[in-house]
Amino acid sequence: MQRYLLHRLIVLGLSLAVASVAIFMVVELVPGDPASYMLGTGAQPETVAALRQQMGLDQPVALRYAHWIGAALTGDLGQSFTYKTPVAALILDRLQVSLPLALMALLLSVAIALPIGMFAAARKGRAGDTLSMGAAQIGISLPNFWFAMLLVLLFAVRLRWLPAGGFPGWGNPSAALKSLILPAVALALPQAAILARVLRSALVETLGQDYIRTARAKGLSRGQALRLHALRNALIPVVTILGMQFSFLLAGAIIIENVFYLPGLGRLIFQAITQRDLIVVQGAVLVLVAAVILVTFLVDLAYAAIDPRLRLK
């Protein structure tokens, strides 16, 4: 296990290094001068020159990258030109919304998908299987922003059980959690539908294995064989999807954050792009890419925990 862990850590480090170079070079390849792009076409040459010096654009590319990545390793992602605030502080503030929202949506997705996937697999070819997978297909096809508006119309406008949008902050935890319920449900539904279909397919394939037939021959029911033997062996594709879903929920919830007017990380990136604040875009994308790579690393460790044979590879 130690050798496997060391190998995955090396891959993690190399992935982060390559990603940081790619992110830095994308900003470098923006057509024109980044300082002029951020200030707009009407900026005075003196202002552009001052910003170029502030951003270190008067230095060689290799030196700028070394300064940027060295500062990033200490938690310094630069200063936002628009907000006049350290980028790291902006990202941490927005993560207080995006991270709990992603976790709530992921947990809700698992809570919905697990029983549906197991129910459908246990009743393969029957009416329950057909109805469950049909409902899952509808969930995949349903646009989450449209579903979000339906949730607002029902639970916020008509029933008035939950707020329609905004985020009051964690000073009032109850109100903060209530404000995240509807966006979490809107994000979780299509993810739960995908997860349920993947789980059902993995379980159906596993239930056809010889060791499951042996367990059935020893007297276990189909449901018992599914829960006691098939479920763990079907978890590897499910864990893969969960890792991808968490990365998507953390970085790809821009539309939902705008529907519910949530000050999350996705909305910050969207605003930074429209405001030409490339320093914020660069720092936020680096954090998101690092989060995705870290989640992939944790998924690899989960693989090894689920199936010890993978540690030998």
PDB file of C-alpha atoms in Angstrom, residues 97-305:
ATOM      1  CA  VAL A  97     -20.776  28.710  -0.424  1.00  0.00           C
ATOM      2  CA  SER A  98     -19.620  26.437  -3.249  1.00  0.00           C
ATOM      3  CA  LEU A  99     -18.055  23.686  -1.116  1.00  0.00           C
ATOM      4  CA  PRO A 100     -21.070  23.100   1.206  1.00  0.00           C
ATOM      5  CA  LEU A 101     -23.377  23.311  -1.818  1.00  0.00           C
ATOM      6  CA  ALA A 102     -21.335  20.688  -3.711  1.00  0.00           C
ATOM      7  CA  LEU A 103     -21.217  18.384  -0.668  1.00  0.00           C
ATOM      8  CA  MET A 104     -24.967  18.719  -0.038  1.00  0.00           C
ATOM      9  CA  ALA A 105     -25.750  17.998  -3.689  1.00  0.00           C
ATOM     10  CA  LEU A 106     -23.369  15.013  -3.746  1.00  0.00           C
ATOM     11  CA  LEU A 107     -24.809  13.478  -0.569  1.00  0.00           C
ATOM     12  CA  LEU A 108     -28.333  14.001  -1.835  1.00  0.00           C
ATOM     13  CA  SER A 109     -27.376  12.451  -5.170  1.00  0.00           C
ATOM     14  CA  VAL A 110     -26.018   9.329  -3.426  1.00  0.00           C
ATOM     15  CA  ALA A 111     -29.051   9.129  -1.135  1.00  0.00           C
ATOM     16  CA  ILE A 112     -31.365   9.118  -4.168  1.00  0.00           C
ATOM     17  CA  ALA A 113     -29.275   6.993  -6.545  1.00  0.00           C
ATOM     18  CA  LEU A 114     -28.230   4.171  -4.215  1.00  0.00           C
ATOM     19  CA  PRO A 115     -31.703   2.775  -3.434  1.00  0.00           C
ATOM     20  CA  ILE A 116     -32.961   3.346  -6.989  1.00  0.00           C
ATOM     21  CA  GLY A 117     -29.957   1.620  -8.583  1.00  0.00           C
ATOM     22  CA  MET A 118     -30.179  -1.349  -6.188  1.00  0.00           C
ATOM     23  CA  PHE A 119     -33.952  -1.583  -6.639  1.00  0.00           C
ATOM     24  CA  ALA A 120     -33.642  -1.626 -10.434  1.00  0.00           C
ATOM     25  CA  ALA A 121     -30.806  -4.181 -10.432  1.00  0.00           C
ATOM     26  CA  ALA A 122     -32.707  -6.523  -8.105  1.00  0.00           C
ATOM     27  CA  ARG A 123     -35.694  -6.381 -10.474  1.00  0.00           C
ATOM     28  CA  LYS A 124     -33.894  -6.584 -13.796  1.00  0.00           C
ATOM     29  CA  GLY A 125     -36.326  -6.878 -16.691  1.00  0.00           C
ATOM     30  CA  ARG A 126     -39.402  -6.272 -14.538  1.00  0.00           C
ATOM     31  CA  ALA A 127     -41.746  -3.291 -14.383  1.00  0.00           C
ATOM     32  CA  GLY A 128     -39.868  -1.767 -11.435  1.00  0.00           C
ATOM     33  CA  ASP A 129     -36.617  -1.794 -13.395  1.00  0.00           C
ATOM     34  CA  THR A 130     -38.229  -0.196 -16.440  1.00  0.00           C
ATOM     35  CA  LEU A 131     -39.982   2.503 -14.425  1.00  0.00           C
ATOM     36  CA  SER A 132     -36.883   3.319 -12.370  1.00  0.00           C
ATOM     37  CA  MET A 133     -34.581   3.633 -15.370  1.00  0.00           C
ATOM     38  CA  GLY A 134     -37.245   5.582 -17.286  1.00  0.00           C
ATOM     39  CA  ALA A 135     -37.432   8.062 -14.403  1.00  0.00           C
ATOM     40  CA  ALA A 136     -33.633   8.236 -14.349  1.00  0.00           C
ATOM     41  CA  GLN A 137     -33.557   9.003 -18.066  1.00  0.00           C
ATOM     42  CA  ILE A 138     -36.015  11.852 -17.517  1.00  0.00           C
ATOM     43  CA  GLY A 139     -33.799  13.158 -14.707  1.00  0.00           C
ATOM     44  CA  ILE A 140     -30.760  13.140 -17.028  1.00  0.00           C
ATOM     45  CA  SER A 141     -32.682  14.953 -19.782  1.00  0.00           C
ATOM     46  CA  LEU A 142     -34.202  17.579 -17.482  1.00  0.00           C
ATOM     47  CA  PRO A 143     -32.286  20.911 -17.622  1.00  0.00           C
ATOM     48  CA  ASN A 144     -31.253  21.689 -14.061  1.00  0.00           C
ATOM     49  CA  PHE A 145     -31.826  25.452 -14.440  1.00  0.00           C
ATOM     50  CA  TRP A 146     -35.430  24.811 -15.556  1.00  0.00           C
ATOM     51  CA  PHE A 147     -35.939  22.400 -12.680  1.00  0.00           C
ATOM     52  CA  ALA A 148     -34.419  25.027 -10.362  1.00  0.00           C
ATOM     53  CA  MET A 149     -37.015  27.581 -11.472  1.00  0.00           C
ATOM     54  CA  LEU A 150     -39.805  25.056 -10.861  1.00  0.00           C
ATOM     55  CA  LEU A 151     -38.456  24.476  -7.348  1.00  0.00           C
ATOM     56  CA  VAL A 152     -38.423  28.222  -6.699  1.00  0.00           C
ATOM     57  CA  LEU A 153     -41.969  28.574  -8.014  1.00  0.00           C
ATOM     58  CA  LEU A 154     -43.289  25.761  -5.815  1.00  0.00           C
ATOM     59  CA  PHE A 155     -41.314  25.926  -2.582  1.00  0.00           C
ATOM     60  CA  ALA A 156     -40.392  29.619  -2.454  1.00  0.00           C
ATOM     61  CA  VAL A 157     -43.212  31.479  -4.208  1.00  0.00           C
ATOM     62  CA  ARG A 158     -46.278  29.326  -3.507  1.00  0.00           C
ATOM     63  CA  LEU A 159     -45.506  27.370  -0.350  1.00  0.00           C
ATOM     64  CA  ARG A 160     -42.953  29.868   1.024  1.00  0.00           C
ATOM     65  CA  TRP A 161     -41.067  27.121   2.826  1.00  0.00           C
ATOM     66  CA  LEU A 162     -37.611  28.085   1.524  1.00  0.00           C
ATOM     67  CA  PRO A 163     -35.919  31.279   0.279  1.00  0.00           C
ATOM     68  CA  ALA A 164     -35.908  31.941  -3.465  1.00  0.00           C
ATOM     69  CA  GLY A 165     -32.291  33.055  -3.552  1.00  0.00           C
ATOM     70  CA  GLY A 166     -29.439  34.846  -1.875  1.00  0.00           C
ATOM     71  CA  PHE A 167     -27.110  33.683   0.864  1.00  0.00           C
ATOM     72  CA  PRO A 168     -27.267  35.209   4.383  1.00  0.00           C
ATOM     73  CA  GLY A 169     -23.846  33.921   5.474  1.00  0.00           C
ATOM     74  CA  TRP A 170     -22.856  31.346   8.084  1.00  0.00           C
ATOM     75  CA  GLY A 171     -23.536  33.707  10.969  1.00  0.00           C
ATOM     76  CA  ASN A 172     -26.993  32.149  10.943  1.00  0.00           C
ATOM     77  CA  PRO A 173     -26.335  28.448  10.105  1.00  0.00           C
ATOM     78  CA  SER A 174     -30.022  27.520   9.904  1.00  0.00           C
ATOM     79  CA  ALA A 175     -30.814  30.268   7.392  1.00  0.00           C
ATOM     80  CA  ALA A 176     -27.633  29.489   5.428  1.00  0.00           C
ATOM     81  CA  LEU A 177     -28.507  25.800   5.106  1.00  0.00           C
ATOM     82  CA  LYS A 178     -32.079  26.636   4.087  1.00  0.00           C
ATOM     83  CA  SER A 179     -30.788  28.897   1.319  1.00  0.00           C
ATOM     84  CA  LEU A 180     -28.716  25.995  -0.095  1.00  0.00           C
ATOM     85  CA  ILE A 181     -31.456  23.345  -0.079  1.00  0.00           C
ATOM     86  CA  LEU A 182     -33.168  24.281  -3.360  1.00  0.00           C
ATOM     87  CA  PRO A 183     -29.934  24.753  -5.363  1.00  0.00           C
ATOM     88  CA  ALA A 184     -28.594  21.473  -3.926  1.00  0.00           C
ATOM     89  CA  VAL A 185     -31.735  19.630  -5.036  1.00  0.00           C
ATOM     90  CA  ALA A 186     -31.555  21.228  -8.497  1.00  0.00           C
ATOM     91  CA  LEU A 187     -27.934  20.116  -8.861  1.00  0.00           C
ATOM     92  CA  ALA A 188     -28.453  16.662  -7.343  1.00  0.00           C
ATOM     93  CA  LEU A 189     -31.326  15.409  -9.522  1.00  0.00           C
ATOM     94  CA  PRO A 190     -29.472  14.912 -12.850  1.00  0.00           C
ATOM     95  CA  GLN A 191     -26.390  13.634 -11.010  1.00  0.00           C
ATOM     96  CA  ALA A 192     -28.508  11.117  -9.090  1.00  0.00           C
ATOM     97  CA  ALA A 193     -30.071   9.932 -12.339  1.00  0.00           C
ATOM     98  CA  ILE A 194     -26.638   9.330 -13.903  1.00  0.00           C
ATOM     99  CA  LEU A 195     -25.358   7.599 -10.775  1.00  0.00           C
ATOM    100  CA  ALA A 196     -28.428   5.347 -10.530  1.00  0.00           C
ATOM    101  CA  ARG A 197     -27.996   4.127 -14.097  1.00  0.00           C
ATOM    102  CA  VAL A 198     -24.273   3.461 -13.613  1.00  0.00           C
ATOM    103  CA  LEU A 199     -24.913   1.604 -10.345  1.00  0.00           C
ATOM    104  CA  ARG A 200     -27.684  -0.475 -11.876  1.00  0.00           C
ATOM    105  CA  SER A 201     -25.480  -1.480 -14.845  1.00  0.00           C
ATOM    106  CA  ALA A 202     -22.530  -2.348 -12.582  1.00  0.00           C
ATOM    107  CA  LEU A 203     -24.729  -4.399 -10.245  1.00  0.00           C
ATOM    108  CA  VAL A 204     -26.407  -6.296 -13.102  1.00  0.00           C
ATOM    109  CA  GLU A 205     -22.983  -7.205 -14.503  1.00  0.00           C
ATOM    110  CA  THR A 206     -21.724  -8.253 -11.065  1.00  0.00           C
ATOM    111  CA  LEU A 207     -24.820 -10.344 -10.337  1.00  0.00           C
ATOM    112  CA  GLY A 208     -23.940 -12.481 -13.358  1.00  0.00           C
ATOM    113  CA  GLN A 209     -20.567 -13.531 -11.903  1.00  0.00           C
ATOM    114  CA  ASP A 210     -19.862 -17.090 -10.736  1.00  0.00           C
ATOM    115  CA  TYR A 211     -19.345 -16.171  -7.071  1.00  0.00           C
ATOM    116  CA  ILE A 212     -22.811 -14.610  -6.972  1.00  0.00           C
ATOM    117  CA  ARG A 213     -24.340 -17.790  -8.396  1.00  0.00           C
ATOM    118  CA  THR A 214     -22.441 -19.736  -5.718  1.00  0.00           C
ATOM    119  CA  ALA A 215     -23.832 -17.455  -3.022  1.00  0.00           C
ATOM    120  CA  ARG A 216     -27.320 -17.931  -4.405  1.00  0.00           C
ATOM    121  CA  ALA A 217     -26.801 -21.712  -4.456  1.00  0.00           C
ATOM    122  CA  LYS A 218     -25.928 -21.548  -0.747  1.00  0.00           C
ATOM    123  CA  GLY A 219     -29.352 -20.117  -0.010  1.00  0.00           C
ATOM    124  CA  LEU A 220     -28.987 -16.340  -0.270  1.00  0.00           C
ATOM    125  CA  SER A 221     -31.802 -14.445  -1.920  1.00  0.00           C
ATOM    126  CA  ARG A 222     -31.078 -12.152  -4.878  1.00  0.00           C
ATOM    127  CA  GLY A 223     -31.397  -9.119  -2.609  1.00  0.00           C
ATOM    128  CA  GLN A 224     -29.049 -10.583   0.020  1.00  0.00           C
ATOM    129  CA  ALA A 225     -26.460 -11.526  -2.599  1.00  0.00           C
ATOM    130  CA  LEU A 226     -26.720  -8.027  -4.015  1.00  0.00           C
ATOM    131  CA  ARG A 227     -26.219  -6.271  -0.670  1.00  0.00           C
ATOM    132  CA  LEU A 228     -23.617  -8.622   0.827  1.00  0.00           C
ATOM    133  CA  HIS A 229     -21.467  -9.461  -2.203  1.00  0.00           C
ATOM    134  CA  ALA A 230     -22.331  -7.571  -5.396  1.00  0.00           C
ATOM    135  CA  LEU A 231     -22.534  -4.010  -4.076  1.00  0.00           C
ATOM    136  CA  ARG A 232     -18.900  -3.628  -3.003  1.00  0.00           C
ATOM    137  CA  ASN A 233     -17.587  -5.137  -6.232  1.00  0.00           C
ATOM    138  CA  ALA A 234     -19.797  -2.778  -8.260  1.00  0.00           C
ATOM    139  CA  LEU A 235     -18.551   0.347  -6.481  1.00  0.00           C
ATOM    140  CA  ILE A 236     -15.475   1.110  -8.619  1.00  0.00           C
ATOM    141  CA  PRO A 237     -17.399   2.680 -11.556  1.00  0.00           C
ATOM    142  CA  VAL A 238     -19.685   4.362  -9.020  1.00  0.00           C
ATOM    143  CA  VAL A 239     -16.729   5.920  -7.179  1.00  0.00           C
ATOM    144  CA  THR A 240     -15.359   7.121 -10.529  1.00  0.00           C
ATOM    145  CA  ILE A 241     -18.640   8.883 -11.304  1.00  0.00           C
ATOM    146  CA  LEU A 242     -18.790  10.343  -7.780  1.00  0.00           C
ATOM    147  CA  GLY A 243     -15.332  11.871  -8.211  1.00  0.00           C
ATOM    148  CA  MET A 244     -16.313  13.400 -11.535  1.00  0.00           C
ATOM    149  CA  GLN A 245     -19.598  14.653 -10.110  1.00  0.00           C
ATOM    150  CA  PHE A 246     -17.965  16.371  -7.148  1.00  0.00           C
ATOM    151  CA  SER A 247     -15.550  18.164  -9.463  1.00  0.00           C
ATOM    152  CA  PHE A 248     -18.458  19.245 -11.664  1.00  0.00           C
ATOM    153  CA  LEU A 249     -20.571  20.365  -8.712  1.00  0.00           C
ATOM    154  CA  LEU A 250     -17.714  22.429  -7.300  1.00  0.00           C
ATOM    155  CA  ALA A 251     -16.716  24.089 -10.560  1.00  0.00           C
ATOM    156  CA  GLY A 252     -19.697  23.766 -12.858  1.00  0.00           C
ATOM    157  CA  ALA A 253     -22.563  25.198 -10.840  1.00  0.00           C
ATOM    158  CA  ILE A 254     -22.346  28.654 -12.461  1.00  0.00           C
ATOM    159  CA  ILE A 255     -25.880  28.565 -13.902  1.00  0.00           C
ATOM    160  CA  ILE A 256     -27.480  27.389 -10.662  1.00  0.00           C
ATOM    161  CA  GLU A 257     -25.505  29.945  -8.647  1.00  0.00           C
ATOM    162  CA  ASN A 258     -26.837  32.659 -10.945  1.00  0.00           C
ATOM    163  CA  VAL A 259     -30.415  31.356 -10.764  1.00  0.00           C
ATOM    164  CA  PHE A 260     -30.325  31.468  -6.944  1.00  0.00           C
ATOM    165  CA  TYR A 261     -28.008  34.507  -6.782  1.00  0.00           C
ATOM    166  CA  LEU A 262     -25.441  32.633  -4.706  1.00  0.00           C
ATOM    167  CA  PRO A 263     -21.974  34.194  -4.226  1.00  0.00           C
ATOM    168  CA  GLY A 264     -20.119  30.995  -5.112  1.00  0.00           C
ATOM    169  CA  LEU A 265     -16.848  30.244  -6.851  1.00  0.00           C
ATOM    170  CA  GLY A 266     -18.424  29.603 -10.241  1.00  0.00           C
ATOM    171  CA  ARG A 267     -20.127  32.983 -10.135  1.00  0.00           C
ATOM    172  CA  LEU A 268     -16.842  34.620  -9.118  1.00  0.00           C
ATOM    173  CA  ILE A 269     -15.096  33.192 -12.198  1.00  0.00           C
ATOM    174  CA  PHE A 270     -17.967  34.320 -14.429  1.00  0.00           C
ATOM    175  CA  GLN A 271     -17.833  37.845 -13.006  1.00  0.00           C
ATOM    176  CA  ALA A 272     -14.029  37.957 -13.244  1.00  0.00           C
ATOM    177  CA  ILE A 273     -14.187  37.012 -16.928  1.00  0.00           C
ATOM    178  CA  THR A 274     -16.765  39.702 -17.687  1.00  0.00           C
ATOM    179  CA  GLN A 275     -14.734  42.249 -15.691  1.00  0.00           C
ATOM    180  CA  ARG A 276     -11.457  41.211 -17.384  1.00  0.00           C
ATOM    181  CA  ASP A 277      -9.886  40.415 -14.005  1.00  0.00           C
ATOM    182  CA  LEU A 278      -7.448  37.819 -15.327  1.00  0.00           C
ATOM    183  CA  ILE A 279      -5.575  37.477 -12.044  1.00  0.00           C
ATOM    184  CA  VAL A 280      -8.747  36.223 -10.358  1.00  0.00           C
ATOM    185  CA  VAL A 281      -9.502  33.881 -13.270  1.00  0.00           C
ATOM    186  CA  GLN A 282      -5.970  32.484 -13.149  1.00  0.00           C
ATOM    187  CA  GLY A 283      -6.022  31.909  -9.376  1.00  0.00           C
ATOM    188  CA  ALA A 284      -9.546  30.486  -9.240  1.00  0.00           C
ATOM    189  CA  VAL A 285      -8.931  28.081 -12.124  1.00  0.00           C
ATOM    190  CA  LEU A 286      -5.706  26.918 -10.458  1.00  0.00           C
ATOM    191  CA  VAL A 287      -7.608  26.167  -7.246  1.00  0.00           C
ATOM    192  CA  LEU A 288     -10.342  24.308  -9.143  1.00  0.00           C
ATOM    193  CA  VAL A 289      -7.851  22.247 -11.153  1.00  0.00           C
ATOM    194  CA  ALA A 290      -5.971  21.407  -7.956  1.00  0.00           C
ATOM    195  CA  ALA A 291      -9.274  20.334  -6.362  1.00  0.00           C
ATOM    196  CA  VAL A 292     -10.105  18.100  -9.344  1.00  0.00           C
ATOM    197  CA  ILE A 293      -6.642  16.483  -9.252  1.00  0.00           C
ATOM    198  CA  LEU A 294      -6.911  15.981  -5.487  1.00  0.00           C
ATOM    199  CA  VAL A 295     -10.343  14.370  -5.855  1.00  0.00           C
ATOM    200  CA  THR A 296      -8.899  12.065  -8.529  1.00  0.00           C
ATOM    201  CA  PHE A 297      -6.122  11.121  -6.100  1.00  0.00           C
ATOM    202  CA  LEU A 298      -8.681  10.316  -3.386  1.00  0.00           C
ATOM    203  CA  VAL A 299     -10.706   8.269  -5.891  1.00  0.00           C
ATOM    204  CA  ASP A 300      -7.575   6.234  -6.678  1.00  0.00           C
ATOM    205  CA  LEU A 301      -7.118   5.568  -2.956  1.00  0.00           C
ATOM    206  CA  ALA A 302     -10.759   4.531  -2.730  1.00  0.00           C
ATOM    207  CA  TYR A 303     -10.160   2.082  -5.595  1.00  0.00           C
ATOM    208  CA  ALA A 304      -7.337   0.483  -3.636  1.00  0.00           C
ATOM    209  CA  ALA A 305      -9.507   0.249  -0.509  1.00  0.00           C
TER     210      ALA A 305
END
